[in-house]
PDB file of C-alpha atoms in Angstrom:
ATOM      1  CA  UNK Y  23      -3.742  21.641  -7.106  1.00 68.00           C
ATOM      2  CA  UNK Y  24      -3.299  18.112  -7.901  1.00 64.00           C
ATOM      3  CA  UNK Y  25      -5.900  15.738  -6.001  1.00 90.00           C
ATOM      4  CA  UNK Y  26      -5.283  12.440  -5.125  1.00 95.00           C
ATOM      5  CA  UNK Y  27      -8.651  10.976  -3.761  1.00 95.00           C
ATOM      6  CA  UNK Y  28      -8.662   7.675  -1.768  1.00 96.00           C
ATOM      7  CA  UNK Y  29     -11.949   6.317  -0.591  1.00 90.00           C
ATOM      8  CA  UNK Y  30     -11.209   5.289   2.984  1.00 92.00           C
ATOM      9  CA  UNK Y  31      -9.479   7.457   5.269  1.00 94.00           C
ATOM     10  CA  UNK Y  32     -10.066   3.870   8.031  1.00 96.00           C
ATOM     11  CA  UNK Y  33     -11.808   0.828   7.148  1.00 97.00           C
ATOM     12  CA  UNK Y  34     -12.199  -1.945   9.557  1.00 97.00           C
ATOM     13  CA  UNK Y  35     -13.000  -5.853   7.762  1.00 97.00           C
ATOM     14  CA  UNK Y  36     -12.829  -9.392   8.409  1.00 97.00           C
ATOM     15  CA  UNK Y  37     -10.159 -11.789   7.358  1.00 98.00           C
ATOM     16  CA  UNK Y  38     -11.515 -13.480   4.521  1.00 97.00           C
ATOM     17  CA  UNK Y  39     -13.693 -10.472   3.236  1.00 97.00           C
ATOM     18  CA  UNK Y  40     -12.887  -9.169  -0.496  1.00 97.00           C
ATOM     19  CA  UNK Y  41     -11.473  -5.578   0.360  1.00 97.00           C
ATOM     20  CA  UNK Y  42     -11.584  -2.678  -2.625  1.00 97.00           C
ATOM     21  CA  UNK Y  43      -9.841   0.354  -1.940  1.00 97.00           C
ATOM     22  CA  UNK Y  44     -10.162   3.294  -4.479  1.00 97.00           C
ATOM     23  CA  UNK Y  45      -7.441   5.606  -6.183  1.00 97.00           C
ATOM     24  CA  UNK Y  46      -8.874   8.664  -7.965  1.00 97.00           C
ATOM     25  CA  UNK Y  47      -6.621  11.947  -9.258  1.00 96.00           C
ATOM     26  CA  UNK Y  48      -7.532  14.364 -11.202  1.00 94.00           C
ATOM     27  CA  UNK Y  49      -4.822  15.839 -13.144  1.00 89.00           C
ATOM     28  CA  UNK Y  50      -4.597  13.378 -15.644  1.00 90.00           C
ATOM     29  CA  UNK Y  51      -1.163  11.490 -14.756  1.00 90.00           C
ATOM     30  CA  UNK Y  52       0.157   8.703 -16.698  1.00 89.00           C
ATOM     31  CA  UNK Y  53       1.600   6.523 -13.702  1.00 89.00           C
ATOM     32  CA  UNK Y  54      -1.009   5.348 -10.749  1.00 92.00           C
ATOM     33  CA  UNK Y  55       1.171   4.100  -7.796  1.00 92.00           C
ATOM     34  CA  UNK Y  56      -0.152   1.608  -4.348  1.00 95.00           C
ATOM     35  CA  UNK Y  57       1.681   1.473  -0.964  1.00 94.00           C
ATOM     36  CA  UNK Y  58       1.791  -0.298   1.826  1.00 95.00           C
ATOM     37  CA  UNK Y  59       3.130   2.227   5.012  1.00 93.00           C
ATOM     38  CA  UNK Y  60       3.785   0.021   7.811  1.00 92.00           C
ATOM     39  CA  UNK Y  61       6.622   1.038  11.079  1.00 86.00           C
ATOM     40  CA  UNK Y  62       9.343   0.282  10.925  1.00 79.00           C
ATOM     41  CA  UNK Y  63       9.098  -1.105   7.312  1.00 81.00           C
ATOM     42  CA  UNK Y  64       8.680   2.663   5.635  1.00 81.00           C
ATOM     43  CA  UNK Y  65       6.815   2.455   2.524  1.00 85.00           C
ATOM     44  CA  UNK Y  66       6.636  -0.706   0.302  1.00 89.00           C
ATOM     45  CA  UNK Y  67       6.204  -0.449  -3.501  1.00 89.00           C
ATOM     46  CA  UNK Y  68       2.917  -3.388  -4.336  1.00 94.00           C
ATOM     47  CA  UNK Y  69       1.691  -2.181  -7.512  1.00 93.00           C
ATOM     48  CA  UNK Y  70       2.353   0.279 -10.029  1.00 90.00           C
ATOM     49  CA  UNK Y  71       0.413   1.381 -13.198  1.00 92.00           C
ATOM     50  CA  UNK Y  72       1.049   3.133 -16.132  1.00 88.00           C
ATOM     51  CA  UNK Y  73      -1.565   3.151 -18.381  1.00 89.00           C
ATOM     52  CA  UNK Y  74      -5.367   2.070 -18.714  1.00 92.00           C
ATOM     53  CA  UNK Y  75      -5.211  -1.388 -18.373  1.00 89.00           C
ATOM     54  CA  UNK Y  76      -1.495  -1.953 -17.590  1.00 90.00           C
ATOM     55  CA  UNK Y  77       0.006  -3.210 -14.321  1.00 92.00           C
ATOM     56  CA  UNK Y  78       3.291  -4.098 -13.425  1.00 90.00           C
ATOM     57  CA  UNK Y  79       4.193  -5.971  -9.613  1.00 91.00           C
ATOM     58  CA  UNK Y  80       6.522  -3.990  -7.011  1.00 88.00           C
ATOM     59  CA  UNK Y  81       8.167  -5.209  -4.138  1.00 86.00           C
ATOM     60  CA  UNK Y  82       4.784  -6.747  -2.134  1.00 93.00           C
ATOM     61  CA  UNK Y  83       2.679  -8.128  -4.734  1.00 95.00           C
ATOM     62  CA  UNK Y  84       1.489 -10.906  -2.974  1.00 96.00           C
ATOM     63  CA  UNK Y  85      -1.297 -11.304  -2.088  1.00 96.00           C
ATOM     64  CA  UNK Y  86      -2.916  -8.347  -4.007  1.00 98.00           C
ATOM     65  CA  UNK Y  87      -4.633  -7.303  -7.502  1.00 97.00           C
ATOM     66  CA  UNK Y  88      -5.592  -4.312  -9.177  1.00 97.00           C
ATOM     67  CA  UNK Y  89      -7.578  -3.045 -12.095  1.00 97.00           C
ATOM     68  CA  UNK Y  90      -6.950   0.194 -13.775  1.00 96.00           C
ATOM     69  CA  UNK Y  91     -10.643   0.216 -16.068  1.00 95.00           C
ATOM     70  CA  UNK Y  92      -9.939   4.661 -16.181  1.00 96.00           C
ATOM     71  CA  UNK Y  93      -6.897   6.727 -16.560  1.00 95.00           C
ATOM     72  CA  UNK Y  94      -7.768   8.814 -13.848  1.00 96.00           C
ATOM     73  CA  UNK Y  95      -8.403   5.729 -11.488  1.00 97.00           C
ATOM     74  CA  UNK Y  96      -6.576   2.433 -10.286  1.00 97.00           C
ATOM     75  CA  UNK Y  97      -8.630   0.589  -7.702  1.00 97.00           C
ATOM     76  CA  UNK Y  98      -6.193  -2.366  -4.822  1.00 98.00           C
ATOM     77  CA  UNK Y  99      -7.918  -5.484  -4.244  1.00 98.00           C
ATOM     78  CA  UNK Y 100      -7.575  -7.802  -1.272  1.00 97.00           C
ATOM     79  CA  UNK Y 101      -8.880 -11.541  -2.363  1.00 94.00           C
ATOM     80  CA  UNK Y 102      -8.973 -12.461   0.872  1.00 97.00           C
ATOM     81  CA  UNK Y 103      -8.190 -10.322   3.879  1.00 97.00           C
ATOM     82  CA  UNK Y 104      -6.030 -11.267   6.505  1.00 97.00           C
ATOM     83  CA  UNK Y 105      -4.503 -10.083  10.085  1.00 97.00           C
ATOM     84  CA  UNK Y 106      -1.484  -9.047   8.484  1.00 97.00           C
ATOM     85  CA  UNK Y 107      -3.102  -7.365   5.523  1.00 98.00           C
ATOM     86  CA  UNK Y 108      -3.509  -4.973   8.430  1.00 98.00           C
ATOM     87  CA  UNK Y 109      -1.657  -1.722   7.865  1.00 97.00           C
ATOM     88  CA  UNK Y 110      -1.413   2.372   6.265  1.00 96.00           C
ATOM     89  CA  UNK Y 111      -2.589   2.058   2.748  1.00 97.00           C
ATOM     90  CA  UNK Y 112      -1.311   5.574   0.341  1.00 96.00           C
ATOM     91  CA  UNK Y 113      -1.815   5.617  -3.525  1.00 96.00           C
ATOM     92  CA  UNK Y 114       0.241   8.121  -6.047  1.00 93.00           C
ATOM     93  CA  UNK Y 115       0.404   9.098  -8.974  1.00 92.00           C
ATOM     94  CA  UNK Y 116       2.125  10.882 -11.665  1.00 88.00           C
ATOM     95  CA  UNK Y 117       2.214  12.457 -15.010  1.00 84.00           C
ATOM     96  CA  UNK Y 118       3.899  10.411 -17.476  1.00 66.00           C
ATOM     97  CA  UNK Y 119       5.994   6.765 -17.491  1.00 60.00           C
ATOM     98  CA  UNK Y 120       8.693   8.620 -20.081  1.00 53.00           C
ATOM     99  CA  UNK Y 121       9.274  11.678 -17.333  1.00 51.00           C
ATOM    100  CA  UNK Y 122      10.651   8.921 -15.084  1.00 55.00           C
ATOM    101  CA  UNK Y 123      11.047  10.762 -12.029  1.00 62.00           C
ATOM    102  CA  UNK Y 124       8.433  13.178 -12.240  1.00 74.00           C
ATOM    103  CA  UNK Y 125       7.175  13.432  -8.732  1.00 83.00           C
ATOM    104  CA  UNK Y 126       4.626  11.764  -6.893  1.00 87.00           C
ATOM    105  CA  UNK Y 127       1.297  13.198  -5.671  1.00 91.00           C
ATOM    106  CA  UNK Y 128      -0.326  10.860  -2.790  1.00 93.00           C
ATOM    107  CA  UNK Y 129      -3.733  10.875  -1.626  1.00 95.00           C
ATOM    108  CA  UNK Y 130      -4.083  11.018   2.177  1.00 94.00           C
ATOM    109  CA  UNK Y 131      -3.529   6.870   2.975  1.00 95.00           C
ATOM    110  CA  UNK Y 132      -6.330   4.383   3.835  1.00 97.00           C
ATOM    111  CA  UNK Y 133      -6.239   2.589   7.491  1.00 96.00           C
ATOM    112  CA  UNK Y 134      -7.100  -1.090   7.271  1.00 97.00           C
ATOM    113  CA  UNK Y 135      -7.522  -3.058  10.258  1.00 98.00           C
ATOM    114  CA  UNK Y 136      -8.426  -6.914   9.340  1.00 98.00           C
ATOM    115  CA  UNK Y 137      -9.357  -8.300  12.279  1.00 97.00           C
TER     116      UNK Y 137
ATOM    117  CA  UNK L  24      18.691  -1.762  -5.861  1.00 56.00           C
ATOM    118  CA  UNK L  25      21.248   1.138  -3.464  1.00 61.00           C
ATOM    119  CA  UNK L  26      19.835   2.031  -0.732  1.00 83.00           C
ATOM    120  CA  UNK L  27      19.642   4.983   1.599  1.00 90.00           C
ATOM    121  CA  UNK L  28      20.742   5.355   5.168  1.00 92.00           C
ATOM    122  CA  UNK L  29      19.379   8.775   7.352  1.00 94.00           C
ATOM    123  CA  UNK L  30      19.867   9.085  11.250  1.00 95.00           C
ATOM    124  CA  UNK L  31      16.410   8.337  12.663  1.00 93.00           C
ATOM    125  CA  UNK L  32      15.917  11.568  14.309  1.00 96.00           C
ATOM    126  CA  UNK L  33      17.239  15.451  14.444  1.00 97.00           C
ATOM    127  CA  UNK L  34      16.188  18.283  16.215  1.00 97.00           C
ATOM    128  CA  UNK L  35      16.628  22.069  14.782  1.00 96.00           C
ATOM    129  CA  UNK L  36      15.101  24.985  16.760  1.00 96.00           C
ATOM    130  CA  UNK L  37      12.358  27.287  14.607  1.00 96.00           C
ATOM    131  CA  UNK L  38      13.597  29.632  11.923  1.00 95.00           C
ATOM    132  CA  UNK L  39      17.464  28.167  11.201  1.00 96.00           C
ATOM    133  CA  UNK L  40      18.296  26.368   9.135  1.00 96.00           C
ATOM    134  CA  UNK L  41      18.191  22.513   8.740  1.00 97.00           C
ATOM    135  CA  UNK L  42      20.903  20.560   6.834  1.00 97.00           C
ATOM    136  CA  UNK L  43      19.306  16.382   6.843  1.00 97.00           C
ATOM    137  CA  UNK L  44      22.102  14.271   5.845  1.00 97.00           C
ATOM    138  CA  UNK L  45      21.848  10.787   3.848  1.00 95.00           C
ATOM    139  CA  UNK L  46      24.147   8.665   3.370  1.00 94.00           C
ATOM    140  CA  UNK L  47      23.634   6.457  -0.378  1.00 91.00           C
ATOM    141  CA  UNK L  48      27.293   4.908  -1.413  1.00 90.00           C
ATOM    142  CA  UNK L  49      26.258   2.352  -3.735  1.00 87.00           C
ATOM    143  CA  UNK L  50      24.900   5.152  -6.156  1.00 87.00           C
ATOM    144  CA  UNK L  51      24.769   4.075  -9.241  1.00 84.00           C
ATOM    145  CA  UNK L  52      24.947   6.732 -12.631  1.00 83.00           C
ATOM    146  CA  UNK L  53      21.559   7.121 -13.863  1.00 81.00           C
ATOM    147  CA  UNK L  54      20.029   6.987 -10.106  1.00 84.00           C
ATOM    148  CA  UNK L  55      18.184  10.023  -9.220  1.00 87.00           C
ATOM    149  CA  UNK L  56      17.886  10.970  -5.606  1.00 90.00           C
ATOM    150  CA  UNK L  57      14.527  12.314  -4.186  1.00 90.00           C
ATOM    151  CA  UNK L  58      13.355  13.805  -1.145  1.00 93.00           C
ATOM    152  CA  UNK L  59       9.273  13.757  -0.016  1.00 94.00           C
ATOM    153  CA  UNK L  60       8.448  14.301   3.578  1.00 95.00           C
ATOM    154  CA  UNK L  61       5.612  12.870   6.043  1.00 94.00           C
ATOM    155  CA  UNK L  62       3.804  15.749   8.310  1.00 92.00           C
ATOM    156  CA  UNK L  63       1.599  13.177  10.824  1.00 87.00           C
ATOM    157  CA  UNK L  64      -1.374  11.866   8.992  1.00 85.00           C
ATOM    158  CA  UNK L  65      -0.509  13.148   5.564  1.00 89.00           C
ATOM    159  CA  UNK L  66       0.652  11.341   2.570  1.00 92.00           C
ATOM    160  CA  UNK L  67       3.716  11.661   1.464  1.00 92.00           C
ATOM    161  CA  UNK L  68       4.669  14.780  -0.504  1.00 93.00           C
ATOM    162  CA  UNK L  69       7.705  15.575  -3.129  1.00 91.00           C
ATOM    163  CA  UNK L  70      10.062  17.970  -1.828  1.00 94.00           C
ATOM    164  CA  UNK L  71      12.783  17.778  -4.083  1.00 93.00           C
ATOM    165  CA  UNK L  72      15.034  15.751  -6.566  1.00 90.00           C
ATOM    166  CA  UNK L  73      18.183  15.735  -8.353  1.00 90.00           C
ATOM    167  CA  UNK L  74      21.196  13.746 -10.023  1.00 89.00           C
ATOM    168  CA  UNK L  75      24.367  15.466 -10.232  1.00 91.00           C
ATOM    169  CA  UNK L  76      23.995  19.419  -9.599  1.00 91.00           C
ATOM    170  CA  UNK L  77      22.470  21.099  -6.602  1.00 93.00           C
ATOM    171  CA  UNK L  78      19.045  22.625  -6.742  1.00 93.00           C
ATOM    172  CA  UNK L  79      17.069  24.734  -4.707  1.00 95.00           C
ATOM    173  CA  UNK L  80      13.120  24.880  -5.538  1.00 92.00           C
ATOM    174  CA  UNK L  81      10.728  27.285  -3.112  1.00 91.00           C
ATOM    175  CA  UNK L  82      11.089  24.442  -0.135  1.00 90.00           C
ATOM    176  CA  UNK L  83      14.283  24.020   0.487  1.00 96.00           C
ATOM    177  CA  UNK L  84      17.849  23.278  -1.747  1.00 97.00           C
ATOM    178  CA  UNK L  85      19.655  19.940  -2.208  1.00 97.00           C
ATOM    179  CA  UNK L  86      23.626  19.828  -1.772  1.00 97.00           C
ATOM    180  CA  UNK L  87      24.396  16.505  -3.684  1.00 96.00           C
ATOM    181  CA  UNK L  88      28.713  15.432  -3.112  1.00 96.00           C
ATOM    182  CA  UNK L  89      30.930  15.612  -5.850  1.00 95.00           C
ATOM    183  CA  UNK L  90      30.912  11.559  -5.763  1.00 94.00           C
ATOM    184  CA  UNK L  91      27.197  11.847  -5.181  1.00 94.00           C
ATOM    185  CA  UNK L  92      27.710   9.685  -2.677  1.00 94.00           C
ATOM    186  CA  UNK L  93      25.911  11.976  -0.399  1.00 95.00           C
ATOM    187  CA  UNK L  94      23.506  14.688  -0.271  1.00 96.00           C
ATOM    188  CA  UNK L  95      22.418  16.635   2.251  1.00 97.00           C
ATOM    189  CA  UNK L  96      18.471  18.232   2.019  1.00 97.00           C
ATOM    190  CA  UNK L  97      18.901  22.195   3.320  1.00 97.00           C
ATOM    191  CA  UNK L  98      15.465  23.936   5.085  1.00 97.00           C
ATOM    192  CA  UNK L  99      16.517  27.454   5.366  1.00 95.00           C
ATOM    193  CA  UNK L 100      14.746  28.342   8.296  1.00 95.00           C
ATOM    194  CA  UNK L 101      12.346  25.411  10.425  1.00 95.00           C
ATOM    195  CA  UNK L 102       9.464  26.526  11.479  1.00 96.00           C
ATOM    196  CA  UNK L 103       6.903  24.658  13.127  1.00 95.00           C
ATOM    197  CA  UNK L 104       4.805  23.646   9.358  1.00 94.00           C
ATOM    198  CA  UNK L 105       8.323  21.331   8.510  1.00 96.00           C
ATOM    199  CA  UNK L 106       8.430  19.352  11.164  1.00 96.00           C
ATOM    200  CA  UNK L 107       7.757  15.664   9.634  1.00 96.00           C
ATOM    201  CA  UNK L 108       9.782  13.247   8.654  1.00 94.00           C
ATOM    202  CA  UNK L 109      11.763  12.879   5.526  1.00 96.00           C
ATOM    203  CA  UNK L 110      12.751  11.141   3.454  1.00 93.00           C
ATOM    204  CA  UNK L 111      15.565  10.024   0.917  1.00 93.00           C
ATOM    205  CA  UNK L 112      15.703   8.057  -2.455  1.00 88.00           C
ATOM    206  CA  UNK L 113      16.763   6.833  -4.931  1.00 86.00           C
ATOM    207  CA  UNK L 114      14.977   6.494  -8.157  1.00 78.00           C
ATOM    208  CA  UNK L 115      16.229   3.681 -11.000  1.00 68.00           C
ATOM    209  CA  UNK L 116      15.092   4.510 -14.209  1.00 56.00           C
ATOM    210  CA  UNK L 117      13.054   0.594 -14.363  1.00 50.00           C
ATOM    211  CA  UNK L 118       9.692   2.420 -14.042  1.00 48.00           C
ATOM    212  CA  UNK L 119       9.685   5.496 -12.013  1.00 54.00           C
ATOM    213  CA  UNK L 120       9.266   3.693  -8.980  1.00 64.00           C
ATOM    214  CA  UNK L 121      10.345   4.809  -4.795  1.00 70.00           C
ATOM    215  CA  UNK L 122      11.676   2.622  -2.660  1.00 71.00           C
ATOM    216  CA  UNK L 123      10.763   4.263   0.626  1.00 76.00           C
ATOM    217  CA  UNK L 124      13.208   3.760   3.561  1.00 74.00           C
ATOM    218  CA  UNK L 125      13.160   4.440   8.047  1.00 78.00           C
ATOM    219  CA  UNK L 126      13.748   8.316   7.342  1.00 91.00           C
ATOM    220  CA  UNK L 127      14.458  11.285   9.549  1.00 95.00           C
ATOM    221  CA  UNK L 128      11.707  12.152  11.563  1.00 95.00           C
ATOM    222  CA  UNK L 129      12.686  15.722  11.641  1.00 97.00           C
ATOM    223  CA  UNK L 130      11.659  17.414  15.555  1.00 97.00           C
ATOM    224  CA  UNK L 131      11.136  21.746  15.408  1.00 97.00           C
ATOM    225  CA  UNK L 132      10.975  23.581  18.506  1.00 95.00           C
ATOM    226  CA  UNK L 133      10.231  26.779  18.556  1.00 93.00           C
TER     227      UNK L 133
END
């Protein structure tokens, strides 16, 4: 089974802190994605990566950065957390950029609260 | 971006078929139609996808209208474990991205 794991299920941070959310996939997928999910807004894409050290902005990249130093790991970074970044964060991966409509495999999510 | 419209919620009885509709009147010729579902406290899970022809897999069937402006996800026999939010999503060529709307909350009654 494809497994996408996220470092924490629940996280509480203070305004202004630097926050790292880690995601690891074990199926040698090329693509990895970070979404946030908020009530009434569905899932929104923050960033995605189709190769090591490659990244592209999604719909709502402001206030976030990402890092992909190894193929299996994709990190989401909140440089200075703010209360409006309180959300559920979901990581996903898919096989190949060439297979543009491959299914995405999601992790269980990290519920981040910024106080 | 082409958008989708789904009912907010639907109810079904256990072991009966369920038809979940989705309208996507602005779909372009290269958009694929994907369905994902999200069970409580879990990340979304892929269900099925298609382009023009109807599709079947072990989880569900996808019926796509001839003009592609609407589609229907069919669960042949609903179980309690199928209670989830079902998302209909269009994907386009530029990067395999998914844009999730509000989805349909399916409730299954025993």
